[in-house]
Protein backbone atom coordinates (compact mmCIF):
# COMPACT_ATOMS: atom_id res chain seq x y z
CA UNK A 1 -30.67 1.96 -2.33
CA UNK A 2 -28.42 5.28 -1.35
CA UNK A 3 -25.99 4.44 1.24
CA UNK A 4 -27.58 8.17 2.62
CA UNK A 5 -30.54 7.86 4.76
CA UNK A 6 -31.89 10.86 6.64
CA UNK A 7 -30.69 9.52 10.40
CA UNK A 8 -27.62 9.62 9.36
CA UNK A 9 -25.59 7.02 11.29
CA UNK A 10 -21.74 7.70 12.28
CA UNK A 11 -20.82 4.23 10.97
CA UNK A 12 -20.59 3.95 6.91
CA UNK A 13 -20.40 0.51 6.60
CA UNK A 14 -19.65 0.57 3.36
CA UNK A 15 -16.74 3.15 3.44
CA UNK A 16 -15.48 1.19 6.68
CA UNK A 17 -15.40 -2.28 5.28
CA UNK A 18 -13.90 -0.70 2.18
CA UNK A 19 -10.64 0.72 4.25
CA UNK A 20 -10.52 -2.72 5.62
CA UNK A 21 -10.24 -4.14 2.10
CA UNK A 22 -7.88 -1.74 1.24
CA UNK A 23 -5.62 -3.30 4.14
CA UNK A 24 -6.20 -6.44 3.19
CA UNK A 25 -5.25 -6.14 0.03
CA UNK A 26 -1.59 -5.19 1.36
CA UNK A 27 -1.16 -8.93 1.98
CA UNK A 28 -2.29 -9.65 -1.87
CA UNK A 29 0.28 -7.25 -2.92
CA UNK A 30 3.21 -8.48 -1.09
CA UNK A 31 2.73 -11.83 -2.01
CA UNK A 32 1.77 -11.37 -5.60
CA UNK A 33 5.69 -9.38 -5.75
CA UNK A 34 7.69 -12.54 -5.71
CA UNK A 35 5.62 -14.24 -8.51
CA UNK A 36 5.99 -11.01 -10.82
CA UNK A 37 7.57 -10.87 -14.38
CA UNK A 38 10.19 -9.34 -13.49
CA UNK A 39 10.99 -10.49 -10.14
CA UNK A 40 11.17 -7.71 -7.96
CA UNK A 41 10.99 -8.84 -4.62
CA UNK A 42 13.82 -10.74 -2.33
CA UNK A 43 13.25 -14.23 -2.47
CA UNK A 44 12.06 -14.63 -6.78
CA UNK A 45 10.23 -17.75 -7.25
CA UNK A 46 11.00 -19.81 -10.49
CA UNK A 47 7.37 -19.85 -10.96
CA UNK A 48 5.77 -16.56 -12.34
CA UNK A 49 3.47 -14.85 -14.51
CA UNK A 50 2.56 -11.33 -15.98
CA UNK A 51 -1.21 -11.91 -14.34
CA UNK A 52 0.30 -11.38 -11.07
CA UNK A 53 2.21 -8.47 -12.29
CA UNK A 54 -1.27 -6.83 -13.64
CA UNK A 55 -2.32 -7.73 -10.57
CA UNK A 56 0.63 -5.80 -8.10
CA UNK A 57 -0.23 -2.57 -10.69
CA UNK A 58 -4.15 -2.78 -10.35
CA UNK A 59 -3.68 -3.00 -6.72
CA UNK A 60 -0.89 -0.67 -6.39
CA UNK A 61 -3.30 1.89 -8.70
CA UNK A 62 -5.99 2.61 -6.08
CA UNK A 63 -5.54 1.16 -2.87
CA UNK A 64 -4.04 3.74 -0.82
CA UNK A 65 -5.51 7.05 -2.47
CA UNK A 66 -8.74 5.10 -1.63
CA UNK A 67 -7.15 4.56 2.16
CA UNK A 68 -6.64 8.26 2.62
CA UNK A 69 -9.76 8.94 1.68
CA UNK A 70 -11.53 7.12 4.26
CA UNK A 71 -9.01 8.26 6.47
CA UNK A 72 -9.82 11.88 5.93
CA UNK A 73 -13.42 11.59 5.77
CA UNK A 74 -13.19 9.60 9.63
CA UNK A 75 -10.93 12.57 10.69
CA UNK A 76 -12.98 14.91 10.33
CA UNK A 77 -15.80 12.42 12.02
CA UNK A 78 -13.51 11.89 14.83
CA UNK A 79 -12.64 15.49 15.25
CA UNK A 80 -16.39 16.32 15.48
CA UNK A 81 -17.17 13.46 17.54
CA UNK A 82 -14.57 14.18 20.14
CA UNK A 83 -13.02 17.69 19.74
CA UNK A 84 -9.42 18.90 19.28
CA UNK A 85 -7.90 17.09 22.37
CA UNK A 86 -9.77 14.22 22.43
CA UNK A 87 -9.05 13.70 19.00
CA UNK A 88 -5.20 14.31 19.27
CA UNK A 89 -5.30 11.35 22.16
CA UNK A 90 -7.35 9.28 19.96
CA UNK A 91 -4.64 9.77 17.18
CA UNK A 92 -1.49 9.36 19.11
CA UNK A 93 -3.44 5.69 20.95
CA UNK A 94 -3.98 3.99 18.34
CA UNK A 95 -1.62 5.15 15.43
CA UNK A 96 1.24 6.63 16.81
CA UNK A 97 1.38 4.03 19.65
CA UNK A 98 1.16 1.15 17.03
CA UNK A 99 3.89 3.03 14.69
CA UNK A 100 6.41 3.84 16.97
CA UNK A 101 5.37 0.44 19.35
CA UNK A 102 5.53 -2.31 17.13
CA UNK A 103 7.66 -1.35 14.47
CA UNK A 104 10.24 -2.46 17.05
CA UNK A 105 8.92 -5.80 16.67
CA UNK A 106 7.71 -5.77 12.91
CA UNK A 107 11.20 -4.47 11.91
CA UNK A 108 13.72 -7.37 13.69
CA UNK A 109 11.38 -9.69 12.41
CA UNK A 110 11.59 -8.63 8.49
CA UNK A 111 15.73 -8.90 9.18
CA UNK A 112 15.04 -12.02 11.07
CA UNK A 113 13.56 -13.37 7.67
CA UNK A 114 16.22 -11.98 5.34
CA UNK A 115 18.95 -13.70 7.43
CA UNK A 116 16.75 -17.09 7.72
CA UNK A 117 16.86 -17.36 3.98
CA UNK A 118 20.47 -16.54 3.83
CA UNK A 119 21.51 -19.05 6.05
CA UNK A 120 19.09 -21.59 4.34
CA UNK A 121 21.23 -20.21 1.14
CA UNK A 122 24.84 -20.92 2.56
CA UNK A 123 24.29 -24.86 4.30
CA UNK A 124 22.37 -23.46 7.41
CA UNK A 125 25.27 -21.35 8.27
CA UNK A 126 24.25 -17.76 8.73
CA UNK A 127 27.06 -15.79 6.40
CA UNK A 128 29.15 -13.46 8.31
CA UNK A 129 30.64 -11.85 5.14
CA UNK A 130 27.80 -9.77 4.65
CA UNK A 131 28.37 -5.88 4.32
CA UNK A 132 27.49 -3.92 7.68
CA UNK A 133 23.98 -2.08 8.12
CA UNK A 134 23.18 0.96 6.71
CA UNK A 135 22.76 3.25 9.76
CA UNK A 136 19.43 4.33 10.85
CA UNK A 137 18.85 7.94 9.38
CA UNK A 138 16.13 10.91 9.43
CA UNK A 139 16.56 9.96 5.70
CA UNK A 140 17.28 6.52 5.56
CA UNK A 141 14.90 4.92 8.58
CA UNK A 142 13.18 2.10 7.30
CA UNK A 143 9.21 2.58 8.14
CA UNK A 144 8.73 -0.29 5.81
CA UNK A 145 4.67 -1.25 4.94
CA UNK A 146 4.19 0.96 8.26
CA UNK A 147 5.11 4.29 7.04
CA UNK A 148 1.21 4.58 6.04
CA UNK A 149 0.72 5.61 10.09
CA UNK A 150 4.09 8.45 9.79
CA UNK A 151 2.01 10.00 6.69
CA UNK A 152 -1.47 10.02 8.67
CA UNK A 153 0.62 11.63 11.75
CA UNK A 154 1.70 13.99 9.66
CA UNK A 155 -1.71 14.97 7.65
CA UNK A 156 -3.37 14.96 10.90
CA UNK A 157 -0.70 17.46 12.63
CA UNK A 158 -1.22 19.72 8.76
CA UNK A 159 -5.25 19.53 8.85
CA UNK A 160 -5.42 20.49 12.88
CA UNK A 161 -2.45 23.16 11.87
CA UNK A 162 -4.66 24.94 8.79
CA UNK A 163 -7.86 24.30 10.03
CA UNK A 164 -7.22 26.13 13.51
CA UNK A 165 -7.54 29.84 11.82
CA UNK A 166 -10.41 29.08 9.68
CA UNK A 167 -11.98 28.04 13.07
CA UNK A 168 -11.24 31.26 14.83
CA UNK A 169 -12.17 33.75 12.29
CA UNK A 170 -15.21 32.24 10.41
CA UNK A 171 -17.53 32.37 13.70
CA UNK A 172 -20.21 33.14 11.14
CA UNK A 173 -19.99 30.14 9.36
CA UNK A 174 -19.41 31.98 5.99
CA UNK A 175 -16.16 30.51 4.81
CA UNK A 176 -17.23 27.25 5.49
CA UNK A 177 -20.32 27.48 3.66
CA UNK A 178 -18.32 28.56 0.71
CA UNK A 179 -15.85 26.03 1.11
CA UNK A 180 -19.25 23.23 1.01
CA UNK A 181 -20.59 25.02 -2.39
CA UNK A 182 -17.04 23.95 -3.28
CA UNK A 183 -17.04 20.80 -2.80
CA UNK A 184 -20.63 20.06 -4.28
CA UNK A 185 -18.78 21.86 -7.33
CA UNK A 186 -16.05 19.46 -7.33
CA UNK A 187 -17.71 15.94 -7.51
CA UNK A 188 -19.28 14.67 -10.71
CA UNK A 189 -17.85 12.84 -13.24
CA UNK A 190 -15.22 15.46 -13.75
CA UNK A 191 -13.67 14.78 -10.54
CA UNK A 192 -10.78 12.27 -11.20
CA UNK A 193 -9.32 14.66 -13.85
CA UNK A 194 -9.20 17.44 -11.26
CA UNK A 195 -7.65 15.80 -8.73
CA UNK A 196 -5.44 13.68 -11.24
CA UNK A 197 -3.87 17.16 -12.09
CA UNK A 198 -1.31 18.08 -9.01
CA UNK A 199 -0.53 14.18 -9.25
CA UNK A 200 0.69 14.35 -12.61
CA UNK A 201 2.72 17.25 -12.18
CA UNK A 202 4.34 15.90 -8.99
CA UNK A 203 4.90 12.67 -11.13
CA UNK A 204 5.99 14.62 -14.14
CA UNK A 205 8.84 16.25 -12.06
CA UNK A 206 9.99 12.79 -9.98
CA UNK A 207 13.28 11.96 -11.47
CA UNK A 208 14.13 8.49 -12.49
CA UNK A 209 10.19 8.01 -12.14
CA UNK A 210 9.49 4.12 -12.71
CA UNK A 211 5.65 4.72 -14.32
CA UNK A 212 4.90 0.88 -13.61
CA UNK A 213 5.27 1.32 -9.91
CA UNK A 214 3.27 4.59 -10.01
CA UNK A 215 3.19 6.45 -6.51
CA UNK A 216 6.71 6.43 -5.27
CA UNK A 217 5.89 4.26 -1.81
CA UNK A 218 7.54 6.83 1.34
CA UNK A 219 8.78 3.71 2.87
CA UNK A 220 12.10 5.22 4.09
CA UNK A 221 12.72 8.05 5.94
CA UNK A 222 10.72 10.98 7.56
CA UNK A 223 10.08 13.11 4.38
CA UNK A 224 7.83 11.55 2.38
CA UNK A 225 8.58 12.13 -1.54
CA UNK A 226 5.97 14.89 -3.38
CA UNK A 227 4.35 12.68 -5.47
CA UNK A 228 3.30 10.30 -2.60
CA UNK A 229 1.99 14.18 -0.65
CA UNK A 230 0.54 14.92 -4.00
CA UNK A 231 -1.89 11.89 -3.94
CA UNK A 232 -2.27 10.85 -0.59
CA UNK A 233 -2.64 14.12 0.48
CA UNK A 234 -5.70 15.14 -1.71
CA UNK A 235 -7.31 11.88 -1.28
CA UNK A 236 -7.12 12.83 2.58
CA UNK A 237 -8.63 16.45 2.07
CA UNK A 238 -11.23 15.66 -0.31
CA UNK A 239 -12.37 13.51 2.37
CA UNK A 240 -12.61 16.04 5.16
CA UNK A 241 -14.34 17.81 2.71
CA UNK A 242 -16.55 14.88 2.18
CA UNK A 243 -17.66 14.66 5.69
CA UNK A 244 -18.47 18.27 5.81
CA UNK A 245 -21.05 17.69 2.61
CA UNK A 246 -22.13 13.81 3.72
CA UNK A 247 -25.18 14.00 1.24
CA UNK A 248 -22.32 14.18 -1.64
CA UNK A 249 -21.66 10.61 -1.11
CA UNK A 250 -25.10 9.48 -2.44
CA UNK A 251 -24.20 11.51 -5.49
CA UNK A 252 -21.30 9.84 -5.77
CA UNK A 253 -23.08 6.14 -5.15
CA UNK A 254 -24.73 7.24 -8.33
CA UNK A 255 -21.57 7.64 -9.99
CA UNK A 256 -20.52 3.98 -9.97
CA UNK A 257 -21.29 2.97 -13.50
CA UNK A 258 -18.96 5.96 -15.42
CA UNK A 259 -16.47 5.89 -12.33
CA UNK A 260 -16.50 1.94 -12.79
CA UNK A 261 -15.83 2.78 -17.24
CA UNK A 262 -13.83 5.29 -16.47
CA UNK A 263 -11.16 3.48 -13.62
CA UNK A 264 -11.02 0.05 -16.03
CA UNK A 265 -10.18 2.35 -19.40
CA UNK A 266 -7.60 4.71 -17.71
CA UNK A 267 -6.04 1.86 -15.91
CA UNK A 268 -5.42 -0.29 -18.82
CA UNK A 269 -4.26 2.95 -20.39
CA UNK A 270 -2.10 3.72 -17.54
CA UNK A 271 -0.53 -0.12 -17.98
CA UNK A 272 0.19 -0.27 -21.20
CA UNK A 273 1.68 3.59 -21.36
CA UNK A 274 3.81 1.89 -18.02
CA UNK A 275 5.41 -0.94 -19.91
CA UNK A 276 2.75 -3.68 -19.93
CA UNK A 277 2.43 -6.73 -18.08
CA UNK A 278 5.78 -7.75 -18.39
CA UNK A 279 7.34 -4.07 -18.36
CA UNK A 280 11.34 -2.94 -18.68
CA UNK A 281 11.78 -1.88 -15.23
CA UNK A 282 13.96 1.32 -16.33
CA UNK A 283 12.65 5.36 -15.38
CA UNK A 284 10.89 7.07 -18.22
CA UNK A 285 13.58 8.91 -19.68
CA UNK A 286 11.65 10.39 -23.09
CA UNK A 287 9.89 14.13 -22.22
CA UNK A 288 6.55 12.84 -23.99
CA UNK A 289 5.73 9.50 -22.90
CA UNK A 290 6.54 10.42 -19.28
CA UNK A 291 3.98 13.38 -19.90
CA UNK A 292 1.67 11.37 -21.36
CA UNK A 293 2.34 8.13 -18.81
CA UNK A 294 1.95 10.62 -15.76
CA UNK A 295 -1.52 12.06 -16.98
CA UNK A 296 -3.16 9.14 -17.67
CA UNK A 297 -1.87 7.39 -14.37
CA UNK A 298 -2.93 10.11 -12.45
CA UNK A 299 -6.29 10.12 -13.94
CA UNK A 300 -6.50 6.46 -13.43
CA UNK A 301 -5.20 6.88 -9.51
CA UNK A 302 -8.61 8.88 -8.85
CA UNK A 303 -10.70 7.12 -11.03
CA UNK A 304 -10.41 3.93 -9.70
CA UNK A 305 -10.29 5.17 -6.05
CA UNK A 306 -13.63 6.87 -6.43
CA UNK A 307 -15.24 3.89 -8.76
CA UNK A 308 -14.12 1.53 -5.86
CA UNK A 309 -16.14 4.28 -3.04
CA UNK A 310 -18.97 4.49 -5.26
CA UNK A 311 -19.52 0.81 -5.64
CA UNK A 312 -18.77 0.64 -1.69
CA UNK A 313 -21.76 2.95 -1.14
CA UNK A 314 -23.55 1.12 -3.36
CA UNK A 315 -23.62 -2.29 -2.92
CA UNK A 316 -21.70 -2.99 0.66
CA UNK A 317 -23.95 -0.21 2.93
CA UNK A 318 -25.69 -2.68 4.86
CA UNK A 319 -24.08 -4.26 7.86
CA UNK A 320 -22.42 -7.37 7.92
CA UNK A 321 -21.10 -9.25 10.93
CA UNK A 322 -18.24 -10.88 9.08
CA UNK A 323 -17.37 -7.60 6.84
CA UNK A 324 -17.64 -5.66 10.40
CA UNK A 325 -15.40 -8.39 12.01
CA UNK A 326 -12.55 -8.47 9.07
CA UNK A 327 -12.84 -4.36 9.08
CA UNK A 328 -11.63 -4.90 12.85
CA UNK A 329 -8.80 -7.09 12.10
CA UNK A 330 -7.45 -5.25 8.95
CA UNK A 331 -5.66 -3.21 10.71
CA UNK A 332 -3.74 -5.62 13.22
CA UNK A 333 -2.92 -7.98 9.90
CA UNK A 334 -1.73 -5.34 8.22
CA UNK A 335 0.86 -4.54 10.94
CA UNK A 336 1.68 -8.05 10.66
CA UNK A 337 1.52 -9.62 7.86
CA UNK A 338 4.50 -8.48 5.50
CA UNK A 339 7.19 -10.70 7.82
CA UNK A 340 4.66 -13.72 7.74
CA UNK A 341 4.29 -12.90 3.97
CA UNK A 342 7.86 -13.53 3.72
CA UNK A 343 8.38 -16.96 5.40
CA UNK A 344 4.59 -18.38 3.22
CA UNK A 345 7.30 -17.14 0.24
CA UNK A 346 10.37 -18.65 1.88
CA UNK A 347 8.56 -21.92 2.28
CA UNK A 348 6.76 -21.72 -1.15
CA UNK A 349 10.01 -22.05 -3.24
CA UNK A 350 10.57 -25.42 -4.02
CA UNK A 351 6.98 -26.66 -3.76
CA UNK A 352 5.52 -28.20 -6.77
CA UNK A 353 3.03 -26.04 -7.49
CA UNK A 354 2.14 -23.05 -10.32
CA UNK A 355 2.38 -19.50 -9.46
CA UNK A 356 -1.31 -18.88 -8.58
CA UNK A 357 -1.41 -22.15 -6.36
CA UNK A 358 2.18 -20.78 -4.08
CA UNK A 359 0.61 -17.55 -4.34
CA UNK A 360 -2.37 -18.65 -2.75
CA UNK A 361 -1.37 -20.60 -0.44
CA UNK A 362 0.73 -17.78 0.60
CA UNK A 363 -2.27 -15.45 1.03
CA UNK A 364 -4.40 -18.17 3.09
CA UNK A 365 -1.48 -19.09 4.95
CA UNK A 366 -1.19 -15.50 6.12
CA UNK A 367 -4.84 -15.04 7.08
CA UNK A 368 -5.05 -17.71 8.58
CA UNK A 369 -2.12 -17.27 11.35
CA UNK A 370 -2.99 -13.11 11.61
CA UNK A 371 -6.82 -14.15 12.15
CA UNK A 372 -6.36 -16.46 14.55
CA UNK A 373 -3.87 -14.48 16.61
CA UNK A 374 -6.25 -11.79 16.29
CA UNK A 375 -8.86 -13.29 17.69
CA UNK A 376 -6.61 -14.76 20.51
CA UNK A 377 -4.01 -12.08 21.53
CA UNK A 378 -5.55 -8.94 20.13
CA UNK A 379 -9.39 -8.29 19.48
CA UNK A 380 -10.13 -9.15 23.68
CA UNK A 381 -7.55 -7.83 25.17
CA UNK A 382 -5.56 -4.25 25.33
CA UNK A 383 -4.24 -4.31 22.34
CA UNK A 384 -7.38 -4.46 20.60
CA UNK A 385 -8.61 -1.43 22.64
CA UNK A 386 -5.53 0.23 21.63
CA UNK A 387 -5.91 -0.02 18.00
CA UNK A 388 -9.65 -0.58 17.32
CA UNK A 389 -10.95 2.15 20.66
CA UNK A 390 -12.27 -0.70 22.34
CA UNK A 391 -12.25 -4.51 23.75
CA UNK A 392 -15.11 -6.31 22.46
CA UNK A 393 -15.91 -9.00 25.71
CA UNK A 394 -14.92 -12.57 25.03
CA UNK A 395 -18.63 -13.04 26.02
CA UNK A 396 -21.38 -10.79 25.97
CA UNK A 397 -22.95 -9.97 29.17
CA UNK A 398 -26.66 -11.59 29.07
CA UNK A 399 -29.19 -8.81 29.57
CA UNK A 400 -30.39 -8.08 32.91
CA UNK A 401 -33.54 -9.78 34.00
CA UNK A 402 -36.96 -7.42 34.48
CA UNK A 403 -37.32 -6.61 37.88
CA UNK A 404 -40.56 -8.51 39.64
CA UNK A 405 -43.63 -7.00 40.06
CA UNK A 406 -44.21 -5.57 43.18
């Protein structure tokens, strides 16, 4: 069944429960870093395993591309839906607000981890030897898992910025219409290679470029790095472009079987080019493997991203209550969960369990507290309105009885 139908609805489900999952997933990630061979993450668990390594890469491959996406193709939604101004007050509501709000309270509480463990690490004492802070820089600021919002801000400032002229001068519509013959041009099966190619160039000239790690994260500081603008950035005009040409997303529903061949072959290209599952965590320093490593990563980046959108149209178009309901909350667990991620690891260490089972109970443990304080502190109250656009009642209001007959 084509996710398309000819009343076209504003809501995608399929698209929206799929930017959900790609939140969600941030909680997978974290937690699988501390059971990764090598340990890469602050608090390395004796127990480990290269499947949760494969796993932080094959997550790490698509997720955000496939975020920016969405993110683009619900811009240009928004910005039809409300206009200029009422989408720049949408935008600054409910992601600069959150960004600049509760970063305040996400970032103490990351430090407030880091020192728990040290003092757990010295007798309960909390060490005082440590060396000072690095100060807080336009270069140096630590956005953490929440520079994802400082990158939207910015794309969102850039697409309002270059779309503005094209608005004045093609009152005729001609531009745009040529623009739209474009786009129907650009998807088919050729499409990941296209957009893999400013990615591997951007990737190609990143020095010290770890190739297991792929996309540089912008995590700290204001300028985010080119490769990170290279693939985010497309991902996020492809999809304005996607909402301007909505009947392109049944075509690429139909895609899903050689997106789906496509993503699993270039990714396990892209792994084993990278290192493999237990890789030397060192920057690609020979000319031809890096060229070759950034290619096929790049390829696999967009491959995967549109193989996961494809099977999203495809199989998850219909509503669901509870996809609908976790799509809500993605966005407030995401905010939260990398500090909660940290104490399910800090309190995972010396339990006698395998990898998978710490790992897991890392994940559930983490749902289970952001769920429940979302339901109780966020999805009825202001700060649901403030990141979701609305408060959903704690009960609905019955409807109102028929009036008697006169």
């Amino acid at each position: 069944m084509s996710a398309i139908h000819p009343a076209q609805s504003d809501r995608l489900h399929g698209l929206d429960a799929l930017r959900g999952g790609a939140l969600l997933l941030g909680v997978v990630l974290h937690a699988a870093m501390n059971y990764m061979q090598p340990p890469i993450w602050l608090f390395p668990d004796d127990q480990s395993s290269p499947v949760a390594s494969v796993l932080f890469f094959a997550i790490h491959l698509f997720r955000m591309t496939t975020f920016f996406l969405i993110a683009g193709l619900f811009a240009h939604m928004l910005l039809g839906r409300r206009g200029t101004w009422g989408f720049v007050k949408d935008r600054l509501g409910r992601i600069a607000n959150p960004l600049f709000g509760l970063w305040w309270v996400v970032f103490p509480a990351f430090i407030a981890v880091i020192v728990w463990k040290a003092a757990l690490d010295n007798g309960g004492v909390i060490p005082t030897d440590g060396p000072p802070p690095p100060p807080l820089t336009f270069e140096t600021f630590p956005l953490l898992h929440l520079w994802f919002l400082w990158v939207l801000l910015l794309f969102y400032a850039a697409f309002l910025l270059l779309r503005a002229p094209f608005a004045a001068l093609d009152r005729g519509g001609a531009v745009g219409r040529t623009i739209d013959r474009m786009t129907g041009a650009l998807i088919g099966p050729w499409t990941p290679a296209v957009l893999a190619a400013p990615l591997a160039l951007a990737l190609w000239f990143t020095p010290d470029w770890f190739a297991f790690f792929g996309i540089p994260t912008p995590d700290k500081g204001f300028v985010p790095n080119i490769a990170a603008v290279a693939a985010f950035g497309t991902a996020f005009a492809v999809g304005i472009l996607l909402d301007r040409r909505r009947d392109l997303l049944g075509r690429i529903e139909r895609l899903w079987p050689a997106f789906t061949v496509m993503a699993l072959g270039a990714g396990t290209g892209a792994l084993v080019l990278s290192g493999g599952p237990v890789p030397e965590l060192v920057p690609l320093t020979d000319p031809s493997l890096k060229a070759a490593a950034a290619c096929v990563y790049a390829f696999a980046v967009f491959a995967s991203t549109f193989a996961l959108t494809a099977l999203a149209l495809r199989f998850l178009s219909g509503y669901s209550a509870v996809r609908r309901y976790l799509a809500d909350a993605s966005y407030w667990i995401y905010i939260i969960h990398l500090p909660l991620v940290m104490v399910g690891q800090v309190l995972m260490l010396d339990a006698p369990l395998p990898w998978w089972g710490k790992m897991g109970g890392v994940v559930l443990g983490v749902m289970a507290v952001s769920l429940l304080s979302y339901e109780l502190l966020v999805r009825h109250t202001f700060i649901g309105k403030g990141l979701n656009g609305r408060r959903i009642p704690w009960r609905r209001r019955p409807e109102a009885a028929p009036a008697p007959a006169e």
